[in-house]
Amino acid sequence: MDGAAGPGAGTAPEALRALSRRLQAQEEEMELVKAALAEALRLLRMRTPDRDGDRDSSLAPPGLPPHCSPALVSRGTQTEPLEDSTPGPGPLSLSNGPPGPRAGGEVPGGAPSEGGSCSSGAGLPGPPGVLRPGQPSARLDTPRRNSSSSSPSERPRQKLSRKAASSANLLLRLGSTESRGGRDPPSSPGGPGSRRSNYNLEGISVKMFLRGRPITMYIPSGIRSLEELPSGLPPTTLNLDWVYGYRGRDSRSNLFVLRSGEVVYFIACVVVLYRPGGGPGGPGGGGQRHYRGHTDCVRCLAVHPDGIRVASGQTAGVDKDGKPLQPVVHIWDSETLLKLQELGLGAFERGVGSLAFSVADQGAFLCVVDDSNEHMLSVWDCGRGTKLAEIKSTNDSVLAVGFSPRDSSCIITSGKSHVHFWNWSGGTGAPGNGVLARKQGVFGKYKKPKFIPCFVFLPDGDILTGDSEGNILTWGRSLSDSRMPGRGGAKETYGIVAQARAHEGSIFALCLRRDGTVLSGGGRDRRLVQWGQGLVALQEAEIPEHFGAVRAIAEGPGSELLVGTTKNALLRGDLAQGFSPVIQGHTDELWGLCTHPAQNCFLTCGHDRQLCLWDGEGHALAWSLDLKETGLCADFHPSGAVVAVGLNTGRWLVLDTETREIVSDVTDGNEQLSVVRYSPDGLYLAIGSHDNTIYIYSVSSDGAKSSRFGRCVGHSSFITHLDWSKDSNFIMSNSGDYEILYWDVVGGCKLLRNRYESRDREWATYTCVLGFHVYGVWPDGSDGTDINSLCRSHNERVVAVADDFCKVHLFQYPCARAKAPSRVFAGHGSHVTSVRFTHDDAYLVSLGGKDASIFQWRVLGAGTVTPSRTPSLSPASSLDV
């Protein structure tokens, strides 16, 4: 018992002593606050022009205008007073420098940094020479650094002094507001979890908040007022010029040829109308038009029997506010790109999986299967836009649907382990009164396959299906065998009348040609086979392995064929001469993008481990290379001779752009690399890693050789973006916890403690998403991850932004006004991961994330902007807001 009571007896006195110390500290703090308040009140009463009018202006802090008074310099979360030097406020104006970041641990006493976190190191984040409370005025001209020389007993008093100074500053701000007629500083309201920005009364800095973390950015020394900065829409706009890629990886019913000869397919939220150039099997060219009326990813297509009207169905999604976007079907004119009907808004769940026009009655009806659990099958009147019938089809996945070309009352669906034959009646009555009756296809003695992805109607009325076993089955009407248990008396059913072994692995596509023959496309064997009467093989060709399996087949003019593949390529050719790609794309999430310094070409990489160089003039893939690992970032050397690529393993490569040979292979750490950037003079390479470090390498003149120069260490989170200064001496960097730091690379990769001195520095590129010149791009309520990429144009007039809501924005540059307006451009179906201008600012390239799409936008100047139209009226109109 004594042993148990001992510790408790010793704890109470310790607690009392701790409480006593805390009480004493609070009393001391209150005394300091009272003294500070009294001093502030005295200054307010005696606020007159400086008695020492002849004071030497050199007493002003270095870098501050000598006439800047009475100044309060924002330092992280604290504002400190400066001695008065002149009665009027100082003018400020625009320079090319970005926002000033705070160095790690700049704020004494653990105050939050500019980026909202604290790093190790000592130093002052504000302008040098700031007079701190309790500091003798004789030392005003000497920059004071936070030093470890203070004794432990002095530190609490210094901390209390800072708090007292902060209280005094509150009264000084009130006085300053009164002297301006009671006007409040312009600010953007928002809670602690939102993006807010405040313009400091003193005109020295602006502060914004992301997730409650303050980010202070110093205003360049030439800006007189934020009101002088541009605040309207940018003078330029974007026009969708070309879409790279095709969605063959995970979709069907995605490739058709229109009466005009254009090939229609889709990727992301865009339906592409592509006119091929050259002869069969020859190089691509041609042109593209785009239907951009959808608000989320397109999943399927159907072409009307007239070869002009097109139906396209989209998936469900959410907008930037989290509100659901309902799936819908658009019927539109392929000649004018005018939307004619919008069907099923609110009637479908999750998305539109399959659809088809009727044929026997000139396309009067459209059948639709949605992606709900029951895969609802519905029939619609195309002219009126009304639903005529609806039924639950099956809980198994439905992969294809179609009307019989002889009888519109017969509809067929196929998918997982089933072929269903539907009889539809009552279509001429009132909307919704139609009846759909199902008859299941009987496999009988034949093995039931796991999937039946495709079918086609023959001229004689039979139906061919392709299945996952590699068989083509011929289906016909027959009387069921009454001896089969559970089937009752004799009924008319659909059964298999013939079977042919066609492919190794699944059959993904069947196509009826104009001459009555049938084409089948295999998955595993990648063969394209032409079948004659009685399923006799006539001719075949094999698709090269790097293009993937056959996903869809469409018949072009003459003997020409269009083939879509599972690796998102569109091939053109014929069975005799073979096939060549006309459209190619990535197959997985994209992140890496860089543009050539002198040519209209760009390089991309992503999770599909492919490194691709694209010809922006010819709209074609110049070359591709298998990286064996995920590529996340890339940058061209200023000479254009080599390109650096950062991978997800901490490894980075340098490749010769002509020979595609790897000339350097280096590993820094074991975490993914998020950014690589050459200096403007080409003598350095900076590599930002998720291990919170920027690695600096010296580079030879041709970029082929490199050696470690140093490391920039000081970020408290992973590196997200970085830019070089125009003189190639300094770096500005952002991190995952919203820090903005500056580094003196040539001086030894040193962290610049005084970020205020970097306010006028000019930057060769501007891709950092945090900075004074671009803080206006952040929307209210942002959580800090809403903007993935940013790029300033080379002429420094506009800035493009890629956001997390599938949009590309165009702002004026500089964008240093809260809630800045922008032109908004839709089309991507996933978060936009990167944007870059080409070397001459003629184009902007944007990458979709999960949709694996690449958009090339033409930049149109103020003199060429056409009136804004809705996306359904214009093939490539911008969605201006």
PDB file of N, CA and C in Angstrom, residues 683-761:
ATOM      1  N   LEU A 683      22.869  24.224 -67.788  1.00  0.00           N
ATOM      2  CA  LEU A 683      24.030  23.748 -67.034  1.00  0.00           C
ATOM      3  C   LEU A 683      23.645  22.997 -65.763  1.00  0.00           C
ATOM      4  N   TYR A 684      22.373  23.045 -65.386  1.00  0.00           N
ATOM      5  CA  TYR A 684      21.937  22.364 -64.173  1.00  0.00           C
ATOM      6  C   TYR A 684      20.642  21.604 -64.451  1.00  0.00           C
ATOM      7  N   LEU A 685      20.435  20.552 -63.684  1.00  0.00           N
ATOM      8  CA  LEU A 685      19.190  19.789 -63.704  1.00  0.00           C
ATOM      9  C   LEU A 685      18.711  19.642 -62.263  1.00  0.00           C
ATOM     10  N   ALA A 686      17.476  20.076 -61.998  1.00  0.00           N
ATOM     11  CA  ALA A 686      16.875  19.964 -60.668  1.00  0.00           C
ATOM     12  C   ALA A 686      15.843  18.848 -60.687  1.00  0.00           C
ATOM     13  N   ILE A 687      15.882  18.016 -59.656  1.00  0.00           N
ATOM     14  CA  ILE A 687      14.999  16.857 -59.573  1.00  0.00           C
ATOM     15  C   ILE A 687      14.295  16.897 -58.232  1.00  0.00           C
ATOM     16  N   GLY A 688      12.973  17.078 -58.251  1.00  0.00           N
ATOM     17  CA  GLY A 688      12.180  17.132 -57.026  1.00  0.00           C
ATOM     18  C   GLY A 688      11.625  15.761 -56.682  1.00  0.00           C
ATOM     19  N   SER A 689      11.848  15.342 -55.447  1.00  0.00           N
ATOM     20  CA  SER A 689      11.484  13.989 -55.037  1.00  0.00           C
ATOM     21  C   SER A 689      10.455  14.011 -53.922  1.00  0.00           C
ATOM     22  N   HIS A 690       9.818  12.868 -53.732  1.00  0.00           N
ATOM     23  CA  HIS A 690       8.887  12.716 -52.615  1.00  0.00           C
ATOM     24  C   HIS A 690       9.614  12.452 -51.301  1.00  0.00           C
ATOM     25  N   ASP A 691      10.936  12.439 -51.315  1.00  0.00           N
ATOM     26  CA  ASP A 691      11.673  12.370 -50.049  1.00  0.00           C
ATOM     27  C   ASP A 691      11.999  13.761 -49.519  1.00  0.00           C
ATOM     28  N   ASN A 692      11.279  14.790 -50.024  1.00  0.00           N
ATOM     29  CA  ASN A 692      11.361  16.190 -49.558  1.00  0.00           C
ATOM     30  C   ASN A 692      12.648  16.888 -49.996  1.00  0.00           C
ATOM     31  N   THR A 693      13.367  16.331 -50.953  1.00  0.00           N
ATOM     32  CA  THR A 693      14.665  16.866 -51.363  1.00  0.00           C
ATOM     33  C   THR A 693      14.644  17.232 -52.842  1.00  0.00           C
ATOM     34  N   ILE A 694      15.367  18.315 -53.159  1.00  0.00           N
ATOM     35  CA  ILE A 694      15.622  18.673 -54.553  1.00  0.00           C
ATOM     36  C   ILE A 694      17.085  18.353 -54.838  1.00  0.00           C
ATOM     37  N   TYR A 695      17.319  17.455 -55.771  1.00  0.00           N
ATOM     38  CA  TYR A 695      18.679  17.060 -56.142  1.00  0.00           C
ATOM     39  C   TYR A 695      19.132  17.917 -57.325  1.00  0.00           C
ATOM     40  N   ILE A 696      20.325  18.478 -57.223  1.00  0.00           N
ATOM     41  CA  ILE A 696      20.861  19.348 -58.258  1.00  0.00           C
ATOM     42  C   ILE A 696      22.056  18.657 -58.926  1.00  0.00           C
ATOM     43  N   TYR A 697      22.042  18.647 -60.248  1.00  0.00           N
ATOM     44  CA  TYR A 697      23.128  18.050 -61.016  1.00  0.00           C
ATOM     45  C   TYR A 697      23.706  19.070 -61.981  1.00  0.00           C
ATOM     46  N   SER A 698      25.027  19.041 -62.116  1.00  0.00           N
ATOM     47  CA  SER A 698      25.690  19.809 -63.169  1.00  0.00           C
ATOM     48  C   SER A 698      25.592  19.014 -64.464  1.00  0.00           C
ATOM     49  N   VAL A 699      25.333  19.718 -65.551  1.00  0.00           N
ATOM     50  CA  VAL A 699      25.073  19.055 -66.826  1.00  0.00           C
ATOM     51  C   VAL A 699      26.047  19.574 -67.868  1.00  0.00           C
ATOM     52  N   SER A 700      26.511  18.682 -68.732  1.00  0.00           N
ATOM     53  CA  SER A 700      27.386  19.087 -69.826  1.00  0.00           C
ATOM     54  C   SER A 700      26.606  19.898 -70.852  1.00  0.00           C
ATOM     55  N   SER A 701      27.318  20.548 -71.744  1.00  0.00           N
ATOM     56  CA  SER A 701      26.677  21.460 -72.699  1.00  0.00           C
ATOM     57  C   SER A 701      25.674  20.753 -73.599  1.00  0.00           C
ATOM     58  N   ASP A 702      25.939  19.486 -73.919  1.00  0.00           N
ATOM     59  CA  ASP A 702      24.998  18.749 -74.752  1.00  0.00           C
ATOM     60  C   ASP A 702      23.953  18.003 -73.941  1.00  0.00           C
ATOM     61  N   GLY A 703      24.040  18.081 -72.624  1.00  0.00           N
ATOM     62  CA  GLY A 703      23.067  17.450 -71.750  1.00  0.00           C
ATOM     63  C   GLY A 703      23.260  15.971 -71.534  1.00  0.00           C
ATOM     64  N   ALA A 704      24.263  15.382 -72.168  1.00  0.00           N
ATOM     65  CA  ALA A 704      24.425  13.927 -72.105  1.00  0.00           C
ATOM     66  C   ALA A 704      25.045  13.464 -70.802  1.00  0.00           C
ATOM     67  N   LYS A 705      25.888  14.291 -70.180  1.00  0.00           N
ATOM     68  CA  LYS A 705      26.579  13.892 -68.958  1.00  0.00           C
ATOM     69  C   LYS A 705      26.150  14.787 -67.808  1.00  0.00           C
ATOM     70  N   SER A 706      26.130  14.192 -66.621  1.00  0.00           N
ATOM     71  CA  SER A 706      25.745  14.961 -65.443  1.00  0.00           C
ATOM     72  C   SER A 706      26.484  14.428 -64.226  1.00  0.00           C
ATOM     73  N   SER A 707      26.653  15.299 -63.231  1.00  0.00           N
ATOM     74  CA  SER A 707      27.300  14.919 -61.982  1.00  0.00           C
ATOM     75  C   SER A 707      26.617  15.659 -60.844  1.00  0.00           C
ATOM     76  N   ARG A 708      26.549  15.009 -59.681  1.00  0.00           N
ATOM     77  CA  ARG A 708      25.860  15.597 -58.540  1.00  0.00           C
ATOM     78  C   ARG A 708      26.543  16.891 -58.116  1.00  0.00           C
ATOM     79  N   PHE A 709      25.734  17.959 -58.025  1.00  0.00           N
ATOM     80  CA  PHE A 709      26.235  19.267 -57.606  1.00  0.00           C
ATOM     81  C   PHE A 709      25.887  19.541 -56.142  1.00  0.00           C
ATOM     82  N   GLY A 710      24.710  19.137 -55.729  1.00  0.00           N
ATOM     83  CA  GLY A 710      24.298  19.382 -54.355  1.00  0.00           C
ATOM     84  C   GLY A 710      22.859  18.965 -54.123  1.00  0.00           C
ATOM     85  N   ARG A 711      22.364  19.254 -52.932  1.00  0.00           N
ATOM     86  CA  ARG A 711      20.987  18.949 -52.568  1.00  0.00           C
ATOM     87  C   ARG A 711      20.362  20.151 -51.874  1.00  0.00           C
ATOM     88  N   CYS A 712      19.111  20.395 -52.187  1.00  0.00           N
ATOM     89  CA  CYS A 712      18.353  21.444 -51.512  1.00  0.00           C
ATOM     90  C   CYS A 712      17.465  20.760 -50.472  1.00  0.00           C
ATOM     91  N   VAL A 713      17.819  20.929 -49.215  1.00  0.00           N
ATOM     92  CA  VAL A 713      17.115  20.260 -48.120  1.00  0.00           C
ATOM     93  C   VAL A 713      16.492  21.319 -47.227  1.00  0.00           C
ATOM     94  N   GLY A 714      15.222  21.199 -46.941  1.00  0.00           N
ATOM     95  CA  GLY A 714      14.545  22.170 -46.095  1.00  0.00           C
ATOM     96  C   GLY A 714      13.040  22.047 -46.145  1.00  0.00           C
ATOM     97  N   HIS A 715      12.503  21.430 -47.194  1.00  0.00           N
ATOM     98  CA  HIS A 715      11.058  21.225 -47.250  1.00  0.00           C
ATOM     99  C   HIS A 715      10.639  20.193 -46.217  1.00  0.00           C
ATOM    100  N   SER A 716       9.452  20.362 -45.687  1.00  0.00           N
ATOM    101  CA  SER A 716       8.929  19.422 -44.700  1.00  0.00           C
ATOM    102  C   SER A 716       7.895  18.479 -45.312  1.00  0.00           C
ATOM    103  N   SER A 717       7.742  18.524 -46.634  1.00  0.00           N
ATOM    104  CA  SER A 717       6.868  17.580 -47.328  1.00  0.00           C
ATOM    105  C   SER A 717       7.425  17.371 -48.727  1.00  0.00           C
ATOM    106  N   PHE A 718       6.776  16.500 -49.491  1.00  0.00           N
ATOM    107  CA  PHE A 718       7.285  16.146 -50.812  1.00  0.00           C
ATOM    108  C   PHE A 718       7.231  17.327 -51.778  1.00  0.00           C
ATOM    109  N   ILE A 719       8.156  17.359 -52.699  1.00  0.00           N
ATOM    110  CA  ILE A 719       8.232  18.436 -53.687  1.00  0.00           C
ATOM    111  C   ILE A 719       7.148  18.227 -54.740  1.00  0.00           C
ATOM    112  N   THR A 720       6.452  19.283 -55.090  1.00  0.00           N
ATOM    113  CA  THR A 720       5.400  19.189 -56.107  1.00  0.00           C
ATOM    114  C   THR A 720       5.746  19.944 -57.383  1.00  0.00           C
ATOM    115  N   HIS A 721       6.327  21.138 -57.274  1.00  0.00           N
ATOM    116  CA  HIS A 721       6.633  21.961 -58.445  1.00  0.00           C
ATOM    117  C   HIS A 721       7.903  22.754 -58.174  1.00  0.00           C
ATOM    118  N   LEU A 722       8.605  23.118 -59.226  1.00  0.00           N
ATOM    119  CA  LEU A 722       9.752  24.018 -59.073  1.00  0.00           C
ATOM    120  C   LEU A 722      10.005  24.754 -60.379  1.00  0.00           C
ATOM    121  N   ASP A 723      10.643  25.928 -60.257  1.00  0.00           N
ATOM    122  CA  ASP A 723      10.996  26.755 -61.407  1.00  0.00           C
ATOM    123  C   ASP A 723      12.365  27.370 -61.184  1.00  0.00           C
ATOM    124  N   TRP A 724      13.071  27.599 -62.290  1.00  0.00           N
ATOM    125  CA  TRP A 724      14.376  28.269 -62.260  1.00  0.00           C
ATOM    126  C   TRP A 724      14.212  29.751 -62.541  1.00  0.00           C
ATOM    127  N   SER A 725      15.105  30.540 -61.958  1.00  0.00           N
ATOM    128  CA  SER A 725      15.156  31.965 -62.292  1.00  0.00           C
ATOM    129  C   SER A 725      15.759  32.125 -63.677  1.00  0.00           C
ATOM    130  N   LYS A 726      15.564  33.289 -64.280  1.00  0.00           N
ATOM    131  CA  LYS A 726      16.049  33.521 -65.634  1.00  0.00           C
ATOM    132  C   LYS A 726      17.566  33.505 -65.723  1.00  0.00           C
ATOM    133  N   ASP A 727      18.242  33.828 -64.609  1.00  0.00           N
ATOM    134  CA  ASP A 727      19.702  33.807 -64.623  1.00  0.00           C
ATOM    135  C   ASP A 727      20.269  32.436 -64.245  1.00  0.00           C
ATOM    136  N   SER A 728      19.401  31.449 -64.039  1.00  0.00           N
ATOM    137  CA  SER A 728      19.795  30.066 -63.726  1.00  0.00           C
ATOM    138  C   SER A 728      20.515  29.937 -62.386  1.00  0.00           C
ATOM    139  N   ASN A 729      20.329  30.899 -61.494  1.00  0.00           N
ATOM    140  CA  ASN A 729      21.011  30.859 -60.206  1.00  0.00           C
ATOM    141  C   ASN A 729      20.112  30.409 -59.061  1.00  0.00           C
ATOM    142  N   PHE A 730      18.803  30.576 -59.205  1.00  0.00           N
ATOM    143  CA  PHE A 730      17.889  30.347 -58.091  1.00  0.00           C
ATOM    144  C   PHE A 730      16.746  29.430 -58.502  1.00  0.00           C
ATOM    145  N   ILE A 731      16.141  28.829 -57.494  1.00  0.00           N
ATOM    146  CA  ILE A 731      14.989  27.954 -57.691  1.00  0.00           C
ATOM    147  C   ILE A 731      13.881  28.381 -56.734  1.00  0.00           C
ATOM    148  N   MET A 732      12.663  28.365 -57.238  1.00  0.00           N
ATOM    149  CA  MET A 732      11.469  28.488 -56.401  1.00  0.00           C
ATOM    150  C   MET A 732      10.772  27.133 -56.409  1.00  0.00           C
ATOM    151  N   SER A 733      10.352  26.664 -55.222  1.00  0.00           N
ATOM    152  CA  SER A 733       9.750  25.335 -55.146  1.00  0.00           C
ATOM    153  C   SER A 733       8.513  25.352 -54.264  1.00  0.00           C
ATOM    154  N   ASN A 734       7.574  24.447 -54.589  1.00  0.00           N
ATOM    155  CA  ASN A 734       6.380  24.199 -53.783  1.00  0.00           C
ATOM    156  C   ASN A 734       6.434  22.780 -53.244  1.00  0.00           C
ATOM    157  N   SER A 735       5.714  22.560 -52.158  1.00  0.00           N
ATOM    158  CA  SER A 735       5.693  21.224 -51.561  1.00  0.00           C
ATOM    159  C   SER A 735       4.271  20.828 -51.212  1.00  0.00           C
ATOM    160  N   GLY A 736       4.125  19.580 -50.792  1.00  0.00           N
ATOM    161  CA  GLY A 736       2.807  19.039 -50.519  1.00  0.00           C
ATOM    162  C   GLY A 736       2.102  19.667 -49.344  1.00  0.00           C
ATOM    163  N   ASP A 737       2.828  20.367 -48.468  1.00  0.00           N
ATOM    164  CA  ASP A 737       2.186  21.065 -47.349  1.00  0.00           C
ATOM    165  C   ASP A 737       2.115  22.568 -47.608  1.00  0.00           C
ATOM    166  N   TYR A 738       2.120  22.956 -48.879  1.00  0.00           N
ATOM    167  CA  TYR A 738       1.881  24.336 -49.314  1.00  0.00           C
ATOM    168  C   TYR A 738       2.999  25.291 -48.939  1.00  0.00           C
ATOM    169  N   GLU A 739       4.218  24.811 -48.850  1.00  0.00           N
ATOM    170  CA  GLU A 739       5.357  25.694 -48.634  1.00  0.00           C
ATOM    171  C   GLU A 739       5.796  26.309 -49.960  1.00  0.00           C
ATOM    172  N   ILE A 740       6.351  27.508 -49.870  1.00  0.00           N
ATOM    173  CA  ILE A 740       7.034  28.143 -50.988  1.00  0.00           C
ATOM    174  C   ILE A 740       8.431  28.500 -50.486  1.00  0.00           C
ATOM    175  N   LEU A 741       9.438  27.870 -51.056  1.00  0.00           N
ATOM    176  CA  LEU A 741      10.808  28.129 -50.632  1.00  0.00           C
ATOM    177  C   LEU A 741      11.642  28.567 -51.820  1.00  0.00           C
ATOM    178  N   TYR A 742      12.725  29.295 -51.502  1.00  0.00           N
ATOM    179  CA  TYR A 742      13.665  29.773 -52.523  1.00  0.00           C
ATOM    180  C   TYR A 742      15.055  29.248 -52.194  1.00  0.00           C
ATOM    181  N   TRP A 743      15.821  28.963 -53.245  1.00  0.00           N
ATOM    182  CA  TRP A 743      17.129  28.343 -53.074  1.00  0.00           C
ATOM    183  C   TRP A 743      18.163  29.055 -53.939  1.00  0.00           C
ATOM    184  N   ASP A 744      19.314  29.289 -53.351  1.00  0.00           N
ATOM    185  CA  ASP A 744      20.470  29.800 -54.085  1.00  0.00           C
ATOM    186  C   ASP A 744      21.286  28.592 -54.525  1.00  0.00           C
ATOM    187  N   VAL A 745      21.114  28.181 -55.764  1.00  0.00           N
ATOM    188  CA  VAL A 745      21.757  26.960 -56.249  1.00  0.00           C
ATOM    189  C   VAL A 745      23.240  27.182 -56.471  1.00  0.00           C
ATOM    190  N   VAL A 746      23.574  28.233 -57.215  1.00  0.00           N
ATOM    191  CA  VAL A 746      24.973  28.489 -57.548  1.00  0.00           C
ATOM    192  C   VAL A 746      25.777  28.755 -56.280  1.00  0.00           C
ATOM    193  N   GLY A 747      25.152  29.340 -55.276  1.00  0.00           N
ATOM    194  CA  GLY A 747      25.838  29.624 -54.025  1.00  0.00           C
ATOM    195  C   GLY A 747      25.955  28.439 -53.097  1.00  0.00           C
ATOM    196  N   GLY A 748      25.614  27.246 -53.576  1.00  0.00           N
ATOM    197  CA  GLY A 748      25.769  26.057 -52.752  1.00  0.00           C
ATOM    198  C   GLY A 748      24.471  25.411 -52.326  1.00  0.00           C
ATOM    199  N   CYS A 749      23.403  25.580 -53.114  1.00  0.00           N
ATOM    200  CA  CYS A 749      22.097  24.967 -52.798  1.00  0.00           C
ATOM    201  C   CYS A 749      21.590  25.420 -51.433  1.00  0.00           C
ATOM    202  N   LYS A 750      21.781  26.708 -51.130  1.00  0.00           N
ATOM    203  CA  LYS A 750      21.398  27.242 -49.831  1.00  0.00           C
ATOM    204  C   LYS A 750      19.939  27.697 -49.842  1.00  0.00           C
ATOM    205  N   LEU A 751      19.280  27.436 -48.740  1.00  0.00           N
ATOM    206  CA  LEU A 751      17.934  27.939 -48.545  1.00  0.00           C
ATOM    207  C   LEU A 751      17.995  29.432 -48.254  1.00  0.00           C
ATOM    208  N   LEU A 752      17.232  30.222 -48.994  1.00  0.00           N
ATOM    209  CA  LEU A 752      17.192  31.665 -48.772  1.00  0.00           C
ATOM    210  C   LEU A 752      16.208  31.946 -47.646  1.00  0.00           C
ATOM    211  N   ARG A 753      16.777  32.295 -46.475  1.00  0.00           N
ATOM    212  CA  ARG A 753      15.940  32.488 -45.303  1.00  0.00           C
ATOM    213  C   ARG A 753      15.011  33.678 -45.455  1.00  0.00           C
ATOM    214  N   ASN A 754      15.491  34.725 -46.073  1.00  0.00           N
ATOM    215  CA  ASN A 754      14.689  35.934 -46.201  1.00  0.00           C
ATOM    216  C   ASN A 754      13.972  35.911 -47.547  1.00  0.00           C
ATOM    217  N   ARG A 755      12.778  35.379 -47.546  1.00  0.00           N
ATOM    218  CA  ARG A 755      12.032  35.252 -48.796  1.00  0.00           C
ATOM    219  C   ARG A 755      11.602  36.602 -49.353  1.00  0.00           C
ATOM    220  N   TYR A 756      11.568  37.625 -48.521  1.00  0.00           N
ATOM    221  CA  TYR A 756      11.188  38.957 -48.982  1.00  0.00           C
ATOM    222  C   TYR A 756      12.125  39.443 -50.084  1.00  0.00           C
ATOM    223  N   GLU A 757      13.391  39.058 -49.995  1.00  0.00           N
ATOM    224  CA  GLU A 757      14.362  39.513 -50.978  1.00  0.00           C
ATOM    225  C   GLU A 757      14.168  38.861 -52.342  1.00  0.00           C
ATOM    226  N   SER A 758      13.313  37.837 -52.430  1.00  0.00           N
ATOM    227  CA  SER A 758      13.062  37.158 -53.708  1.00  0.00           C
ATOM    228  C   SER A 758      11.819  37.676 -54.405  1.00  0.00           C
ATOM    229  N   ARG A 759      11.222  38.740 -53.866  1.00  0.00           N
ATOM    230  CA  ARG A 759       9.950  39.190 -54.420  1.00  0.00           C
ATOM    231  C   ARG A 759      10.069  39.722 -55.838  1.00  0.00           C
ATOM    232  N   ASP A 760      11.271  40.250 -56.218  1.00  0.00           N
ATOM    233  CA  ASP A 760      11.449  40.834 -57.547  1.00  0.00           C
ATOM    234  C   ASP A 760      12.199  39.914 -58.506  1.00  0.00           C
ATOM    235  N   ARG A 761      12.460  38.718 -58.069  1.00  0.00           N
ATOM    236  CA  ARG A 761      13.232  37.816 -58.928  1.00  0.00           C
ATOM    237  C   ARG A 761      12.381  37.376 -60.116  1.00  0.00           C
TER     238      ARG A 761
END
